[in-house]
């Protein structure tokens, strides 16, 4: 008989090492949201560096290729809010090697989550790299507060500036505007559907534009996801409405991407005209095509020039 006792197998989840546990659905969702947010942030920062408009955060996030629109939008906005602080902390902590410096936007997003956000769901190589250096990051943040003579993070963020003035975090005092895509849905049906959960009324200036209370979250609403309504601000919606195109017109949109105004033109002509949508930047043509397909705007021809 053997003198050695066989160890019982670990059967409970608690016996697993935390780093070896299988990622939950929340972990995976957060992982992909951070990577989608990094892509949007890269586009915004590159446009700012070149002093070239790349569209609003909303228009970038509402691309059909972005799955977790709500999480991505929040991550981009919050990271931009803290961006100058994050850059100073990373510089002071001196924790980045050449590999991660080349993925700066993802590093900014993950650093935000570690210092200010949802550090509980951090899975991924970049996340693991920075978590091992969390103490250094927190120490650098504490030193930054001392240097600036600030008591807490709120005081520090109050004096931050957004990159190039391109970005404005959502002002909760402003109403939420949505434009009804009449190629797919009539105004009365949209009013009835959106009115089930929110107060909604027609805008007094722009046809087919609806006004909802500030802060209403429609990111995952079925009408938004299927292209029946577009999250489009009043100023953006006024451009096509001011032209007043009629059915049968041929209209040239010379700077079309991401395509909200373009598909608005198609709706105003009831799909019975021809809209030639041109875009100089080839990488943005795909965004334009996705918007056109979502809207069901068959009268639009998109081209890169």
mmCIF file of C-alpha atoms in Angstrom, residues 62-243:
data_model
loop_
_atom_site.group_PDB
_atom_site.id
_atom_site.type_symbol
_atom_site.label_atom_id
_atom_site.label_comp_id
_atom_site.label_asym_id
_atom_site.label_seq_id
_atom_site.Cartn_x
_atom_site.Cartn_y
_atom_site.Cartn_z
ATOM 1 C CA UNK A 62 -23.035 54.746 -34.453
ATOM 2 C CA UNK A 63 -21.220 52.993 -37.289
ATOM 3 C CA UNK A 64 -22.820 49.561 -37.805
ATOM 4 C CA UNK A 65 -19.385 48.007 -37.237
ATOM 5 C CA UNK A 66 -19.429 49.132 -33.587
ATOM 6 C CA UNK A 67 -21.309 46.547 -31.538
ATOM 7 C CA UNK A 68 -21.326 47.950 -28.010
ATOM 8 C CA UNK A 69 -22.347 51.492 -28.885
ATOM 9 C CA UNK A 70 -23.286 52.608 -25.387
ATOM 10 C CA UNK A 71 -20.137 51.277 -23.735
ATOM 11 C CA UNK A 72 -17.893 52.548 -26.521
ATOM 12 C CA UNK A 73 -19.411 56.032 -26.492
ATOM 13 C CA UNK A 74 -19.020 56.331 -22.715
ATOM 14 C CA UNK A 75 -15.418 55.086 -22.782
ATOM 15 C CA UNK A 76 -14.349 57.521 -25.494
ATOM 16 C CA UNK A 77 -15.982 60.511 -23.825
ATOM 17 C CA UNK A 78 -14.638 59.696 -20.373
ATOM 18 C CA UNK A 79 -11.133 58.947 -21.631
ATOM 19 C CA UNK A 80 -11.072 62.289 -23.455
ATOM 20 C CA UNK A 81 -12.221 63.980 -20.282
ATOM 21 C CA UNK A 82 -9.172 62.621 -18.450
ATOM 22 C CA UNK A 83 -6.782 62.433 -21.418
ATOM 23 C CA UNK A 84 -4.292 65.135 -20.432
ATOM 24 C CA UNK A 85 -4.140 63.662 -16.923
ATOM 25 C CA UNK A 86 -3.647 60.144 -18.311
ATOM 26 C CA UNK A 87 -0.791 61.325 -20.538
ATOM 27 C CA UNK A 88 0.961 63.039 -17.635
ATOM 28 C CA UNK A 89 0.534 59.989 -15.404
ATOM 29 C CA UNK A 90 1.913 57.616 -18.045
ATOM 30 C CA UNK A 91 4.853 59.936 -18.668
ATOM 31 C CA UNK A 92 5.683 60.251 -14.980
ATOM 32 C CA UNK A 93 5.253 56.542 -14.252
ATOM 33 C CA UNK A 94 7.493 55.640 -17.236
ATOM 34 C CA UNK A 95 5.958 52.165 -17.514
ATOM 35 C CA UNK A 96 5.476 51.837 -21.273
ATOM 36 C CA UNK A 97 7.795 49.922 -23.551
ATOM 37 C CA UNK A 98 8.014 50.433 -27.331
ATOM 38 C CA UNK A 99 5.354 47.789 -28.016
ATOM 39 C CA UNK A 100 2.653 49.508 -25.987
ATOM 40 C CA UNK A 101 3.662 53.010 -27.021
ATOM 41 C CA UNK A 102 2.602 52.025 -30.547
ATOM 42 C CA UNK A 103 -0.889 51.262 -29.213
ATOM 43 C CA UNK A 104 -1.313 54.552 -27.439
ATOM 44 C CA UNK A 105 -5.083 54.897 -27.806
ATOM 45 C CA UNK A 106 -5.755 51.482 -26.257
ATOM 46 C CA UNK A 107 -3.316 52.300 -23.445
ATOM 47 C CA UNK A 108 -5.204 55.556 -22.764
ATOM 48 C CA UNK A 109 -8.517 53.676 -22.609
ATOM 49 C CA UNK A 110 -7.200 50.957 -20.272
ATOM 50 C CA UNK A 111 -5.421 53.482 -18.045
ATOM 51 C CA UNK A 112 -8.683 55.384 -17.692
ATOM 52 C CA UNK A 113 -10.424 52.183 -16.582
ATOM 53 C CA UNK A 114 -7.694 51.334 -14.081
ATOM 54 C CA UNK A 115 -7.513 54.778 -12.489
ATOM 55 C CA UNK A 116 -11.051 56.084 -12.853
ATOM 56 C CA UNK A 117 -13.353 53.442 -14.335
ATOM 57 C CA UNK A 118 -14.336 49.759 -14.230
ATOM 58 C CA UNK A 119 -11.110 48.025 -13.225
ATOM 59 C CA UNK A 120 -13.030 44.916 -12.137
ATOM 60 C CA UNK A 121 -13.456 43.588 -15.701
ATOM 61 C CA UNK A 122 -9.953 44.021 -17.063
ATOM 62 C CA UNK A 123 -9.001 41.075 -19.255
ATOM 63 C CA UNK A 124 -6.561 41.241 -22.158
ATOM 64 C CA UNK A 125 -2.822 41.665 -22.690
ATOM 65 C CA UNK A 126 -2.797 45.456 -22.418
ATOM 66 C CA UNK A 127 -4.951 45.247 -19.313
ATOM 67 C CA UNK A 128 -2.669 42.698 -17.636
ATOM 68 C CA UNK A 129 0.410 44.748 -18.524
ATOM 69 C CA UNK A 130 -0.975 47.899 -16.900
ATOM 70 C CA UNK A 131 -2.542 46.141 -13.919
ATOM 71 C CA UNK A 132 0.914 44.903 -12.934
ATOM 72 C CA UNK A 133 1.961 48.564 -12.914
ATOM 73 C CA UNK A 134 -1.141 49.902 -11.167
ATOM 74 C CA UNK A 135 0.799 51.009 -8.073
ATOM 75 C CA UNK A 136 3.173 53.062 -10.226
ATOM 76 C CA UNK A 137 0.246 54.674 -12.038
ATOM 77 C CA UNK A 138 -1.567 55.534 -8.812
ATOM 78 C CA UNK A 139 1.634 56.937 -7.313
ATOM 79 C CA UNK A 140 2.195 59.122 -10.378
ATOM 80 C CA UNK A 141 -1.402 60.367 -10.137
ATOM 81 C CA UNK A 142 -0.943 61.263 -6.453
ATOM 82 C CA UNK A 143 2.257 63.160 -7.277
ATOM 83 C CA UNK A 144 0.444 65.020 -10.074
ATOM 84 C CA UNK A 145 -2.213 66.206 -7.637
ATOM 85 C CA UNK A 146 0.501 67.500 -5.316
ATOM 86 C CA UNK A 147 2.316 69.321 -8.126
ATOM 87 C CA UNK A 148 -0.904 70.964 -9.292
ATOM 88 C CA UNK A 149 -1.928 71.860 -5.763
ATOM 89 C CA UNK A 150 -5.239 70.026 -6.143
ATOM 90 C CA UNK A 151 -7.106 68.175 -3.408
ATOM 91 C CA UNK A 152 -8.814 65.589 -5.584
ATOM 92 C CA UNK A 153 -9.449 64.433 -9.145
ATOM 93 C CA UNK A 154 -12.565 66.587 -9.546
ATOM 94 C CA UNK A 155 -10.487 69.719 -9.042
ATOM 95 C CA UNK A 156 -7.948 68.459 -11.555
ATOM 96 C CA UNK A 157 -10.469 67.592 -14.281
ATOM 97 C CA UNK A 158 -12.275 70.917 -13.874
ATOM 98 C CA UNK A 159 -9.372 72.728 -15.513
ATOM 99 C CA UNK A 160 -8.690 70.256 -18.318
ATOM 100 C CA UNK A 161 -9.123 71.131 -22.001
ATOM 101 C CA UNK A 162 -10.305 68.740 -24.663
ATOM 102 C CA UNK A 163 -8.057 68.108 -27.682
ATOM 103 C CA UNK A 164 -8.329 70.901 -30.237
ATOM 104 C CA UNK A 165 -11.834 71.766 -29.107
ATOM 105 C CA UNK A 166 -13.154 68.982 -31.357
ATOM 106 C CA UNK A 167 -14.879 67.095 -28.592
ATOM 107 C CA UNK A 168 -17.662 68.208 -26.325
ATOM 108 C CA UNK A 169 -18.990 65.831 -23.733
ATOM 109 C CA UNK A 170 -22.757 65.493 -23.864
ATOM 110 C CA UNK A 171 -24.480 68.445 -22.277
ATOM 111 C CA UNK A 172 -27.292 66.990 -20.210
ATOM 112 C CA UNK A 173 -29.295 70.210 -20.589
ATOM 113 C CA UNK A 174 -29.661 69.755 -24.346
ATOM 114 C CA UNK A 175 -32.596 67.812 -25.776
ATOM 115 C CA UNK A 176 -32.071 64.585 -27.695
ATOM 116 C CA UNK A 177 -32.840 64.853 -31.410
ATOM 117 C CA UNK A 178 -33.661 61.977 -33.728
ATOM 118 C CA UNK A 179 -34.497 62.208 -37.406
ATOM 119 C CA UNK A 180 -37.122 59.857 -38.798
ATOM 120 C CA UNK A 181 -35.895 58.036 -41.883
ATOM 121 C CA UNK A 182 -39.052 58.232 -43.984
ATOM 122 C CA UNK A 183 -37.605 55.715 -46.436
ATOM 123 C CA UNK A 184 -38.396 53.111 -43.783
ATOM 124 C CA UNK A 185 -40.868 54.607 -41.318
ATOM 125 C CA UNK A 186 -43.508 57.334 -41.323
ATOM 126 C CA UNK A 187 -43.478 60.169 -38.802
ATOM 127 C CA UNK A 188 -46.711 59.117 -37.027
ATOM 128 C CA UNK A 189 -45.447 55.583 -36.378
ATOM 129 C CA UNK A 190 -42.143 56.912 -35.057
ATOM 130 C CA UNK A 191 -43.962 59.258 -32.681
ATOM 131 C CA UNK A 192 -46.096 56.404 -31.375
ATOM 132 C CA UNK A 193 -43.189 53.998 -30.907
ATOM 133 C CA UNK A 194 -40.812 56.461 -29.247
ATOM 134 C CA UNK A 195 -43.652 57.914 -27.199
ATOM 135 C CA UNK A 196 -44.183 54.602 -25.403
ATOM 136 C CA UNK A 197 -41.240 55.321 -23.103
ATOM 137 C CA UNK A 198 -40.457 59.023 -23.493
ATOM 138 C CA UNK A 199 -42.066 62.367 -24.077
ATOM 139 C CA UNK A 200 -41.551 63.208 -27.720
ATOM 140 C CA UNK A 201 -42.705 65.958 -30.065
ATOM 141 C CA UNK A 202 -41.950 67.269 -33.543
ATOM 142 C CA UNK A 203 -39.316 69.943 -34.003
ATOM 143 C CA UNK A 204 -40.816 73.295 -35.007
ATOM 144 C CA UNK A 205 -38.249 73.932 -37.748
ATOM 145 C CA UNK A 206 -36.931 70.751 -39.368
ATOM 146 C CA UNK A 207 -39.421 68.296 -40.899
ATOM 147 C CA UNK A 208 -39.282 64.701 -39.629
ATOM 148 C CA UNK A 209 -37.038 65.703 -36.708
ATOM 149 C CA UNK A 210 -38.234 64.618 -33.266
ATOM 150 C CA UNK A 211 -37.276 66.093 -29.898
ATOM 151 C CA UNK A 212 -36.882 63.968 -26.769
ATOM 152 C CA UNK A 213 -35.864 64.896 -23.199
ATOM 153 C CA UNK A 214 -32.166 65.449 -22.359
ATOM 154 C CA UNK A 215 -30.178 62.344 -21.526
ATOM 155 C CA UNK A 216 -32.535 59.848 -23.195
ATOM 156 C CA UNK A 217 -30.480 56.825 -24.186
ATOM 157 C CA UNK A 218 -31.479 55.397 -27.568
ATOM 158 C CA UNK A 219 -28.210 53.626 -28.413
ATOM 159 C CA UNK A 220 -29.807 50.182 -28.482
ATOM 160 C CA UNK A 221 -33.341 51.144 -29.496
ATOM 161 C CA UNK A 222 -34.653 48.897 -32.310
ATOM 162 C CA UNK A 223 -35.565 51.898 -34.475
ATOM 163 C CA UNK A 224 -31.973 53.147 -34.296
ATOM 164 C CA UNK A 225 -30.449 49.734 -34.900
ATOM 165 C CA UNK A 226 -32.566 49.063 -38.001
ATOM 166 C CA UNK A 227 -32.108 52.526 -39.525
ATOM 167 C CA UNK A 228 -35.694 53.719 -39.079
ATOM 168 C CA UNK A 229 -34.493 56.731 -37.122
ATOM 169 C CA UNK A 230 -31.059 58.369 -36.998
ATOM 170 C CA UNK A 231 -29.444 60.003 -34.004
ATOM 171 C CA UNK A 232 -28.803 63.315 -35.725
ATOM 172 C CA UNK A 233 -28.522 66.767 -34.209
ATOM 173 C CA UNK A 234 -30.688 69.669 -35.268
ATOM 174 C CA UNK A 235 -27.853 71.607 -36.910
ATOM 175 C CA UNK A 236 -26.854 68.573 -38.973
ATOM 176 C CA UNK A 237 -30.460 67.925 -39.980
ATOM 177 C CA UNK A 238 -30.959 71.511 -41.186
ATOM 178 C CA UNK A 239 -28.519 71.188 -44.117
ATOM 179 C CA UNK A 240 -30.602 68.884 -46.326
ATOM 180 C CA UNK A 241 -33.856 70.490 -45.180
ATOM 181 C CA UNK A 242 -32.600 73.940 -46.217
ATOM 182 C CA UNK A 243 -31.892 72.664 -49.739
#
